[in-house]
Short mmCIF file of C-alpha atoms in Angstrom, two decimals:
data_model
loop_
_atom_site.label_atom_id
_atom_site.label_comp_id
_atom_site.label_asym_id
_atom_site.label_seq_id
_atom_site.Cartn_x
_atom_site.Cartn_y
_atom_site.Cartn_z
CA MET Q 1 0.00 0.00 0.00
CA ASP Q 2 1.48 3.38 -1.03
CA LYS Q 3 1.94 6.30 1.34
CA LYS Q 4 -0.99 8.38 0.01
CA LYS Q 5 -3.49 5.56 0.45
CA ARG Q 6 -2.34 4.95 4.02
CA GLU Q 7 -2.77 8.62 4.88
CA TYR Q 8 -6.25 8.61 3.35
CA ILE Q 9 -7.39 5.61 5.38
CA LYS Q 10 -5.90 7.10 8.55
CA LYS Q 11 -7.77 10.33 7.88
CA ILE Q 12 -11.21 8.80 7.40
CA ALA Q 13 -10.74 6.34 10.36
CA GLY Q 14 -10.05 9.18 12.74
CA ASP Q 15 -12.69 11.53 11.39
CA THR Q 16 -15.22 12.01 14.24
CA GLU Q 17 -17.63 13.83 11.89
CA ARG Q 18 -18.08 10.78 9.67
CA GLU Q 19 -21.12 8.58 10.53
CA HIS Q 20 -20.01 5.46 8.62
CA ILE Q 21 -16.65 3.97 7.81
CA SER Q 22 -16.23 1.53 5.00
CA TYR Q 23 -14.86 -1.85 6.18
CA GLU Q 24 -13.00 -1.95 2.92
CA ASP Q 25 -11.27 1.36 3.62
CA ALA Q 26 -10.49 1.04 7.38
CA PRO Q 27 -8.16 -1.46 9.05
CA LEU Q 28 -9.87 -4.14 11.17
CA ALA Q 29 -8.11 -2.90 14.30
CA GLU Q 30 -9.78 0.46 13.86
CA ILE Q 31 -13.34 -0.87 13.46
CA LYS Q 32 -15.41 -0.48 16.68
CA ASP Q 33 -18.94 -1.61 17.59
CA THR Q 34 -21.23 1.41 17.59
CA ASP Q 35 -23.15 -0.02 20.62
CA PRO Q 36 -20.62 -2.00 22.63
CA LEU Q 37 -21.29 -3.77 25.97
CA PRO Q 38 -19.32 -2.42 28.91
CA GLU Q 39 -15.98 -4.14 29.04
CA ASN Q 40 -16.54 -5.33 32.63
CA ALA Q 41 -20.14 -6.57 32.17
CA THR Q 42 -19.15 -10.26 32.28
CA LYS Q 43 -16.99 -9.73 35.34
CA LYS Q 44 -19.84 -7.93 37.12
CA PHE Q 45 -22.25 -10.74 36.32
CA PHE Q 46 -19.99 -13.46 37.70
CA LYS Q 47 -19.16 -11.32 40.72
CA ALA Q 48 -22.86 -10.87 41.51
CA PHE Q 49 -23.51 -14.57 40.96
CA LEU Q 50 -20.63 -15.52 43.27
CA ILE Q 51 -21.89 -13.16 45.98
CA LEU Q 52 -25.36 -14.70 45.71
CA VAL Q 53 -24.05 -18.25 46.02
CA LEU Q 54 -21.83 -17.34 48.96
CA SER Q 55 -24.75 -15.58 50.66
CA VAL Q 56 -26.86 -18.74 50.39
CA ILE Q 57 -24.00 -20.83 51.79
CA VAL Q 58 -23.52 -18.43 54.70
CA VAL Q 59 -27.24 -18.44 55.53
CA MET Q 60 -27.37 -22.25 55.44
CA ALA Q 61 -24.23 -22.43 57.56
CA LEU Q 62 -25.70 -20.08 60.17
CA MET Q 63 -28.88 -22.15 60.29
CA ASN Q 64 -26.83 -25.28 60.95
CA ILE Q 65 -23.92 -23.75 62.85
CA ASP Q 66 -24.16 -26.34 65.63
CA LYS Q 67 -23.59 -29.15 63.11
CA LEU Q 68 -20.64 -27.62 61.24
CA THR Q 69 -17.93 -29.18 63.33
CA PRO Q 70 -14.67 -30.46 61.80
CA GLU Q 71 -15.78 -33.98 62.73
CA ASN Q 72 -19.10 -33.66 60.91
CA ILE Q 73 -17.53 -32.11 57.82
CA SER Q 74 -14.92 -34.89 57.73
CA ARG Q 75 -17.69 -37.46 58.17
CA TRP Q 76 -19.65 -36.03 55.24
CA VAL Q 77 -16.62 -36.03 52.93
CA GLU Q 78 -15.46 -39.50 53.93
CA TYR Q 79 -18.81 -41.25 53.98
CA ASP Q 80 -21.34 -39.40 51.84
CA LEU Q 81 -19.03 -37.95 49.20
CA LEU Q 82 -16.58 -40.82 48.83
CA GLY Q 83 -18.36 -43.90 50.14
CA LYS Q 84 -21.46 -44.26 47.98
CA SER Q 85 -20.05 -46.53 45.29
CA GLU Q 86 -19.14 -49.44 47.57
CA GLY Q 87 -21.47 -52.42 47.80
CA GLU Q 88 -23.53 -54.53 45.43
CA GLY Q 89 -26.97 -53.21 46.31
CA TYR Q 90 -29.92 -54.50 48.29
CA PRO Q 91 -31.21 -56.92 49.45
CA ALA Q 92 -28.28 -57.60 51.76
CA GLY Q 93 -28.08 -60.83 53.73
CA PHE Q 94 -27.38 -60.64 57.45
CA SER Q 95 -24.08 -61.36 59.07
CA GLY Q 96 -25.37 -63.78 61.68
CA ALA Q 97 -28.46 -65.91 62.05
CA ASP Q 98 -30.95 -63.42 63.48
CA VAL Q 99 -31.64 -59.71 63.97
CA GLU Q 100 -34.28 -58.69 66.49
CA MET Q 101 -36.70 -55.91 65.47
CA GLY Q 102 -35.27 -53.50 68.01
CA ASN Q 103 -31.74 -54.13 66.79
CA PHE Q 104 -32.18 -52.41 63.42
CA ASP Q 105 -32.20 -48.64 62.89
CA LEU Q 106 -30.50 -45.82 60.99
CA MET Q 107 -27.29 -44.21 62.24
CA ASP Q 108 -26.07 -41.08 60.52
CA GLY Q 109 -28.61 -41.78 57.77
CA VAL Q 110 -27.46 -45.34 56.96
CA PRO Q 111 -28.58 -48.77 58.22
CA VAL Q 112 -27.06 -50.27 61.34
CA TYR Q 113 -28.07 -53.62 62.79
CA CYS Q 114 -26.90 -56.01 65.48
CA SER Q 115 -27.27 -59.73 64.87
CA ASP Q 116 -26.56 -62.55 67.28
CA THR Q 117 -22.89 -62.46 66.26
CA SER Q 118 -21.95 -59.00 64.93
CA ILE Q 119 -22.68 -55.28 64.62
CA THR Q 120 -22.86 -54.12 61.00
CA VAL Q 121 -23.06 -50.65 59.41
CA LEU Q 122 -24.03 -50.44 55.73
CA ASN Q 123 -24.01 -47.64 53.17
CA SER Q 124 -26.83 -46.78 50.78
CA ASN Q 125 -25.59 -49.41 48.32
CA ALA Q 126 -25.25 -52.20 50.92
CA GLY Q 127 -21.48 -51.82 51.17
CA LYS Q 128 -20.09 -52.38 54.66
CA TYR Q 129 -18.64 -49.41 56.47
CA GLN Q 130 -17.71 -51.83 59.22
CA GLU Q 131 -18.59 -55.16 60.80
CA VAL Q 132 -17.71 -55.87 64.42
CA SER Q 133 -17.99 -59.29 66.02
CA HIS Q 134 -19.40 -59.60 69.52
CA ALA Q 135 -20.05 -62.38 72.03
CA PHE Q 136 -23.13 -60.90 73.72
CA ALA Q 137 -25.82 -63.42 74.64
CA ASN Q 138 -28.57 -60.77 74.62
CA PRO Q 139 -27.41 -57.78 72.52
CA VAL Q 140 -29.55 -54.62 72.43
CA LEU Q 141 -28.92 -51.70 70.06
CA SER Q 142 -29.60 -48.04 70.85
CA THR Q 143 -28.84 -45.41 68.21
CA ASN Q 144 -28.72 -41.62 68.26
CA SER Q 145 -27.54 -39.71 65.19
CA TYR Q 146 -23.81 -40.41 64.78
CA TYR Q 147 -23.32 -43.09 67.45
CA SER Q 148 -24.71 -46.45 68.51
CA ILE Q 149 -24.29 -48.36 71.74
CA VAL Q 150 -24.81 -52.12 71.88
CA TYR Q 151 -25.09 -53.60 75.37
CA ASN Q 152 -25.46 -57.12 76.70
CA ALA Q 153 -28.75 -56.94 78.62
CA GLY Q 154 -28.54 -58.89 81.87
CA ALA Q 155 -24.75 -58.97 81.66
CA THR Q 156 -21.94 -56.40 81.83
CA GLY Q 157 -20.51 -55.79 78.35
CA TYR Q 158 -21.09 -52.91 75.95
CA THR Q 159 -19.66 -51.47 72.71
CA ILE Q 160 -19.92 -47.97 71.23
CA ILE Q 161 -19.43 -47.35 67.49
CA ASP Q 162 -19.75 -44.69 64.83
CA ARG Q 163 -19.88 -45.42 61.09
CA LYS Q 164 -16.25 -46.29 60.65
CA SER Q 165 -14.89 -47.61 63.92
CA VAL Q 166 -15.34 -48.98 67.41
CA LEU Q 167 -14.97 -46.10 69.83
CA LYS Q 168 -15.11 -48.03 73.09
CA THR Q 169 -15.72 -51.45 74.55
CA GLY Q 170 -16.26 -51.79 78.26
CA LEU Q 171 -17.53 -53.78 81.20
CA THR Q 172 -19.75 -52.47 83.98
CA GLU Q 173 -19.45 -53.56 87.58
CA ASN Q 174 -23.08 -54.74 87.69
CA LYS Q 175 -25.58 -56.16 85.21
CA ILE Q 176 -26.98 -53.78 82.60
CA PHE Q 177 -30.68 -52.96 82.29
CA CYS Q 178 -30.49 -50.36 79.50
CA ALA Q 179 -28.12 -47.86 77.86
CA ASP Q 180 -28.25 -44.88 75.51
CA VAL Q 181 -25.87 -42.48 73.74
CA CYS Q 182 -26.30 -38.88 72.57
CA PRO Q 183 -25.05 -37.15 69.37
CA LYS Q 184 -22.09 -35.73 71.29
CA GLY Q 185 -20.89 -39.18 72.33
CA ILE Q 186 -21.91 -38.86 75.98
CA TYR Q 187 -23.51 -42.13 77.08
CA CYS Q 188 -25.40 -43.46 80.09
CA ILE Q 189 -25.91 -46.98 81.43
CA LEU Q 190 -28.60 -48.26 83.81
CA THR Q 191 -27.35 -51.11 85.97
CA GLU Q 192 -28.13 -53.08 89.07
CA ASP Q 193 -26.62 -51.70 92.26
CA SER Q 194 -25.45 -53.43 95.42
CA ASP Q 195 -26.96 -50.83 97.75
CA TYR Q 196 -29.98 -49.64 95.71
CA LEU Q 197 -32.51 -51.05 93.25
CA ALA Q 198 -30.68 -49.52 90.30
CA LYS Q 199 -28.08 -46.94 89.31
CA LEU Q 200 -27.64 -44.62 86.33
CA THR Q 201 -24.05 -43.79 85.43
CA VAL Q 202 -23.23 -41.16 82.80
CA TYR Q 203 -19.90 -41.10 80.96
CA ARG Q 204 -18.11 -38.57 78.82
CA LYS Q 205 -17.15 -39.52 75.29
CA ASP Q 206 -13.68 -40.50 76.52
CA GLY Q 207 -15.21 -42.93 79.03
CA LEU Q 208 -14.69 -40.91 82.21
CA GLU Q 209 -17.63 -40.91 84.64
CA MET Q 210 -19.37 -37.54 84.91
CA TYR Q 211 -22.59 -38.27 86.85
CA ALA Q 212 -24.35 -40.98 88.84
CA TYR Q 213 -27.82 -41.33 90.35
CA SER Q 214 -29.15 -44.23 92.44
CA PHE Q 215 -32.80 -45.36 92.59
CA ALA Q 216 -34.13 -46.65 95.91
CA ASP Q 217 -37.88 -46.94 95.28
CA PHE Q 218 -38.33 -48.16 91.69
CA TYR Q 219 -36.88 -50.84 89.45
CA VAL Q 220 -35.85 -48.72 86.46
CA ASN Q 221 -35.76 -50.33 83.02
CA LYS Q 222 -35.44 -47.66 80.28
CA VAL Q 223 -33.29 -44.56 79.76
CA SER Q 224 -33.03 -41.93 77.03
CA VAL Q 225 -30.45 -39.11 77.07
CA ASN Q 226 -31.05 -35.70 75.51
CA ALA Q 227 -29.22 -34.30 72.48
CA ASP Q 228 -26.74 -32.27 74.54
CA GLY Q 229 -25.88 -35.05 76.97
CA THR Q 230 -27.01 -32.93 79.93
CA ARG Q 231 -30.28 -34.63 80.94
CA ALA Q 232 -32.02 -37.99 80.75
CA VAL Q 233 -35.50 -39.43 81.19
CA VAL Q 234 -35.72 -42.76 83.01
CA SER Q 235 -38.71 -45.08 83.45
CA GLY Q 236 -39.27 -47.58 86.23
CA LEU Q 237 -41.91 -49.59 88.04
CA SER Q 238 -42.95 -50.65 91.50
CA ALA Q 239 -46.03 -51.78 93.44
CA LYS Q 240 -48.43 -49.60 95.40
CA GLY Q 241 -51.15 -51.23 97.47
CA GLY Q 242 -50.86 -54.38 95.41
CA SER Q 243 -51.24 -52.45 92.12
CA LEU Q 244 -48.71 -51.63 89.44
CA LEU Q 245 -47.14 -48.20 89.62
CA SER Q 246 -44.88 -46.77 86.91
CA VAL Q 247 -42.69 -43.70 87.17
CA LEU Q 248 -40.76 -41.31 84.95
CA TYR Q 249 -37.75 -39.45 86.31
CA VAL Q 250 -36.25 -36.45 84.55
CA LEU Q 251 -32.64 -36.08 85.65
CA ASP Q 252 -30.36 -33.07 85.19
CA PHE Q 253 -26.70 -34.07 85.31
CA SER Q 254 -25.82 -30.85 87.14
CA GLN Q 255 -28.18 -31.61 90.05
CA SER Q 256 -27.98 -34.24 92.79
CA SER Q 257 -31.76 -34.64 93.00
CA TYR Q 258 -34.19 -35.41 90.18
CA LEU Q 259 -35.58 -32.49 88.19
CA GLN Q 260 -39.11 -33.90 87.77
CA ARG Q 261 -40.99 -37.09 88.61
CA TYR Q 262 -44.29 -38.45 87.24
CA GLU Q 263 -46.27 -41.45 88.49
CA PHE Q 264 -48.78 -43.59 86.55
CA ASP Q 265 -51.24 -45.99 88.20
CA GLU Q 266 -51.93 -49.34 86.54
CA ILE Q 267 -49.74 -48.49 83.53
CA TYR Q 268 -46.69 -50.40 82.36
CA ILE Q 269 -44.23 -48.10 80.52
CA TYR Q 270 -42.62 -49.90 77.58
CA ASP Q 271 -40.31 -47.17 76.32
CA VAL Q 272 -39.27 -43.52 76.67
CA LYS Q 273 -37.56 -41.01 74.41
CA TYR Q 274 -35.99 -37.62 75.11
CA LEU Q 275 -36.91 -35.42 72.14
CA ASP Q 276 -34.49 -33.03 70.50
CA ASN Q 277 -36.70 -30.06 71.41
CA GLY Q 278 -36.17 -30.71 75.13
CA ASN Q 279 -39.39 -32.57 75.93
CA ALA Q 280 -40.08 -36.30 76.26
CA VAL Q 281 -42.55 -39.03 75.28
CA ALA Q 282 -43.41 -42.37 76.86
CA VAL Q 283 -45.44 -45.27 75.53
CA GLY Q 284 -47.26 -47.69 77.81
CA ASP Q 285 -49.61 -50.65 77.57
CA LYS Q 286 -52.83 -48.64 78.03
CA ALA Q 287 -51.80 -45.06 77.24
CA ALA Q 288 -48.95 -42.90 76.00
CA TYR Q 289 -47.70 -39.61 77.38
CA TYR Q 290 -46.18 -36.34 76.22
CA ILE Q 291 -44.06 -34.65 78.89
CA ASN Q 292 -43.45 -30.92 78.61
CA ILE Q 293 -40.28 -30.70 80.68
CA ASN Q 294 -40.15 -26.90 80.41
CA ASP Q 295 -43.39 -26.33 82.35
CA GLY Q 296 -43.77 -29.75 84.00
CA SER Q 297 -47.09 -30.58 82.35
CA LYS Q 298 -48.15 -34.04 81.16
CA ALA Q 299 -50.55 -34.85 78.31
CA ASN Q 300 -52.25 -38.26 78.16
CA ILE Q 301 -52.86 -40.08 74.87
CA ASP Q 302 -55.49 -42.60 75.89
CA TYR Q 303 -55.95 -45.78 73.85
CA HIS Q 304 -59.68 -45.96 74.74
CA GLY Q 305 -59.55 -49.70 75.16
CA LYS Q 306 -57.66 -50.37 71.93
CA PHE Q 307 -54.61 -52.62 71.74
CA LEU Q 308 -51.12 -51.32 70.97
CA THR Q 309 -49.60 -53.35 68.11
CA THR Q 310 -46.43 -51.37 67.35
CA TYR Q 311 -44.92 -47.94 67.87
CA THR Q 312 -42.02 -45.69 66.87
CA LEU Q 313 -40.50 -43.00 69.08
CA ASP Q 314 -38.51 -40.47 67.07
CA ARG Q 315 -36.32 -37.80 68.65
CA GLN Q 316 -37.21 -35.23 65.98
CA LYS Q 317 -40.74 -36.19 64.93
CA GLY Q 318 -42.42 -37.41 68.12
CA MET Q 319 -44.48 -40.55 68.58
CA LEU Q 320 -46.27 -42.92 66.17
CA LEU Q 321 -48.71 -45.49 67.56
CA SER Q 322 -50.60 -48.34 65.90
CA LEU Q 323 -53.77 -49.23 67.81
CA SER Q 324 -56.03 -52.16 66.99
CA SER Q 325 -59.71 -52.39 67.81
CA THR Q 326 -59.41 -56.19 68.15
CA PRO Q 327 -57.14 -58.39 70.31
CA ASP Q 328 -55.77 -60.15 67.21
CA GLY Q 329 -54.06 -56.92 66.09
CA LYS Q 330 -56.14 -56.27 62.98
CA GLU Q 331 -58.19 -53.19 62.01
CA CYS Q 332 -55.40 -50.82 63.02
CA GLU Q 333 -55.42 -47.05 63.33
CA VAL Q 334 -52.14 -45.11 63.13
CA MET Q 335 -51.92 -42.04 65.36
CA MET Q 336 -49.11 -39.51 65.50
CA THR Q 337 -48.27 -37.03 68.25
CA ASP Q 338 -45.65 -34.56 66.99
CA GLU Q 339 -42.64 -33.12 68.81
CA ASN Q 340 -44.83 -30.34 70.27
CA GLY Q 341 -47.42 -32.71 71.71
CA LYS Q 342 -50.02 -31.98 69.03
CA ASN Q 343 -52.03 -34.58 67.15
CA ALA Q 344 -50.34 -34.60 63.73
CA ALA Q 345 -52.04 -37.51 61.94
CA ASP Q 346 -54.81 -40.06 62.34
CA ILE Q 347 -54.94 -42.80 59.69
CA MET Q 348 -57.46 -45.63 59.65
CA THR Q 349 -55.83 -48.50 57.76
CA ASN Q 350 -58.36 -51.29 58.53
CA ARG Q 351 -55.44 -53.71 58.36
CA GLN Q 352 -52.84 -55.26 60.64
CA VAL Q 353 -49.87 -52.90 61.01
CA LEU Q 354 -46.40 -54.35 61.57
CA SER Q 355 -44.26 -51.20 61.72
CA VAL Q 356 -44.47 -47.42 61.21
CA ASP Q 357 -42.07 -44.57 60.49
CA CYS Q 358 -42.31 -40.81 59.83
CA LYS Q 359 -39.99 -38.55 57.86
CA TYR Q 360 -40.09 -36.04 54.97
CA SER Q 361 -43.65 -35.09 56.06
CA ARG Q 362 -44.70 -38.64 55.21
CA ILE Q 363 -45.78 -41.66 57.22
CA ALA Q 364 -44.79 -45.15 56.06
CA VAL Q 365 -46.90 -48.09 57.24
CA LEU Q 366 -45.72 -51.69 56.86
CA PHE Q 367 -48.36 -54.36 56.31
CA ASP Q 368 -47.79 -58.09 55.83
CA GLU Q 369 -46.78 -57.91 52.14
CA ASP Q 370 -46.82 -54.24 51.16
CA VAL Q 371 -46.06 -50.70 52.31
CA ALA Q 372 -48.34 -47.67 52.16
CA VAL Q 373 -47.04 -44.10 52.31
CA TYR Q 374 -49.37 -41.35 53.54
CA ASP Q 375 -49.11 -37.59 53.75
CA MET Q 376 -49.76 -35.88 57.07
CA LYS Q 377 -53.44 -35.47 56.21
CA GLY Q 378 -53.86 -39.21 55.89
CA LYS Q 379 -53.99 -39.35 52.10
CA ARG Q 380 -52.37 -42.44 50.60
CA ILE Q 381 -49.77 -41.12 48.15
CA ALA Q 382 -47.54 -44.12 47.35
CA ASP Q 383 -47.41 -47.90 47.49
CA MET Q 384 -44.70 -50.52 47.27
CA LYS Q 385 -44.46 -54.28 47.50
CA SER Q 386 -42.57 -55.83 50.37
CA THR Q 387 -41.71 -59.41 51.24
CA GLY Q 388 -43.64 -61.90 53.32
CA ASP Q 389 -41.01 -61.84 56.06
CA SER Q 390 -41.01 -58.04 56.57
CA ARG Q 391 -40.84 -56.90 60.18
CA LYS Q 392 -39.66 -53.28 60.51
CA ILE Q 393 -39.50 -50.21 58.29
CA ARG Q 394 -37.39 -47.05 58.13
CA PHE Q 395 -37.35 -44.27 55.53
CA ALA Q 396 -34.22 -44.33 53.35
CA ASP Q 397 -35.26 -41.13 51.55
CA ALA Q 398 -38.54 -39.49 50.53
CA ASN Q 399 -39.25 -42.19 47.93
CA SER Q 400 -37.75 -45.38 49.36
CA VAL Q 401 -37.60 -47.39 52.57
CA TYR Q 402 -35.39 -49.92 54.28
CA ILE Q 403 -37.25 -53.04 55.38
CA LEU Q 404 -35.96 -55.53 57.91
CA GLY Q 405 -36.72 -59.11 56.91
CA LYS Q 406 -35.96 -62.35 58.71
CA SER Q 407 -32.70 -62.96 56.88
CA SER Q 408 -32.05 -59.86 54.74
CA LEU Q 409 -32.33 -56.09 54.67
CA TYR Q 410 -34.20 -54.58 51.70
CA ASN Q 411 -34.34 -51.16 50.07
CA ILE Q 412 -37.60 -50.67 48.18
CA SER Q 413 -38.73 -47.66 46.15
CA ALA Q 414 -42.24 -46.27 46.14
CA LYS Q 415 -44.60 -46.09 43.18
CA GLU Q 416 -46.62 -42.91 43.44
#
């Protein structure tokens, strides 16, 4: 290109009076969009998007600040993020010959069971996080969030586990009636006592004793510790004028005397549970009870002559009861009392109910060969087939359940 032509192009490219520049006349480097986007528009967009995402994360973290411990974060990465691919899927046969109904539950969201020979923790694909042999003649499992304690009822041995390992094995001085563990690893054991009818001993996570309470008037048989490991509810029984008398003690580990005590005439208390909201529930042979520990009040859930066939006490959800109008256990009605002591559901199934569970604002009911899922208004929203040997049910997620059989554990999805 000669010198004159270059000067001409330079002149017209820099001419601010000119409305249009010919692409043939001007160099590409000099051509500019007449309506350009701001140069930092993309950066501003991603910056705003990043701030939004971080804001959501911060809000969620603040809502769950008590759960964001290094241990919990490590647990999530190790188990949930990295451990899902192990296993060959359900059904999974038991390690051992038998698993009692009460010896199957969920720990940290995954199945845990205790057979006559071992304690096993599975992942969502039936892979084994761990399997621990035991020699307990009468093993009993109690689970609370991240930990489980298995004790030898009527003997002295116990074992505490989390998903991946055995945290402690121990022997008590006297025979064990019951034991429980809280999400912080603090555990308590009810035992016989040489000077009293029974004794509750509470231990720190490292196994050091932190509290003890002896019972002189009642034979205590059940204990449930609260989420913080600072209180427990204990049930017991005695005789009064030739009649059965049951009792509930609420114990505060910072006090030498009991915090509250409730008596029940002609009622046998089967089980108790300290709820995560600070209150407690108890289920008996003729009635159930909601205990408001904050104000000391007690609400009765009368069975009105019906027969209790099964129940589930949940630390977060409250109490589920199956009541039959006939002694043979058929024609069952499922009732739910929520964590605030309010009636949350009332479902007439007209069938024999084997097991119940509540989660995800749904209630799962196990019958002899199938499972029905209801919403909280009692509407049947899903069905699934089970096996003829089904005994106990637990929600795996909103659309599937774990079912304990006689020789295997199943994971079955719902058909809505």
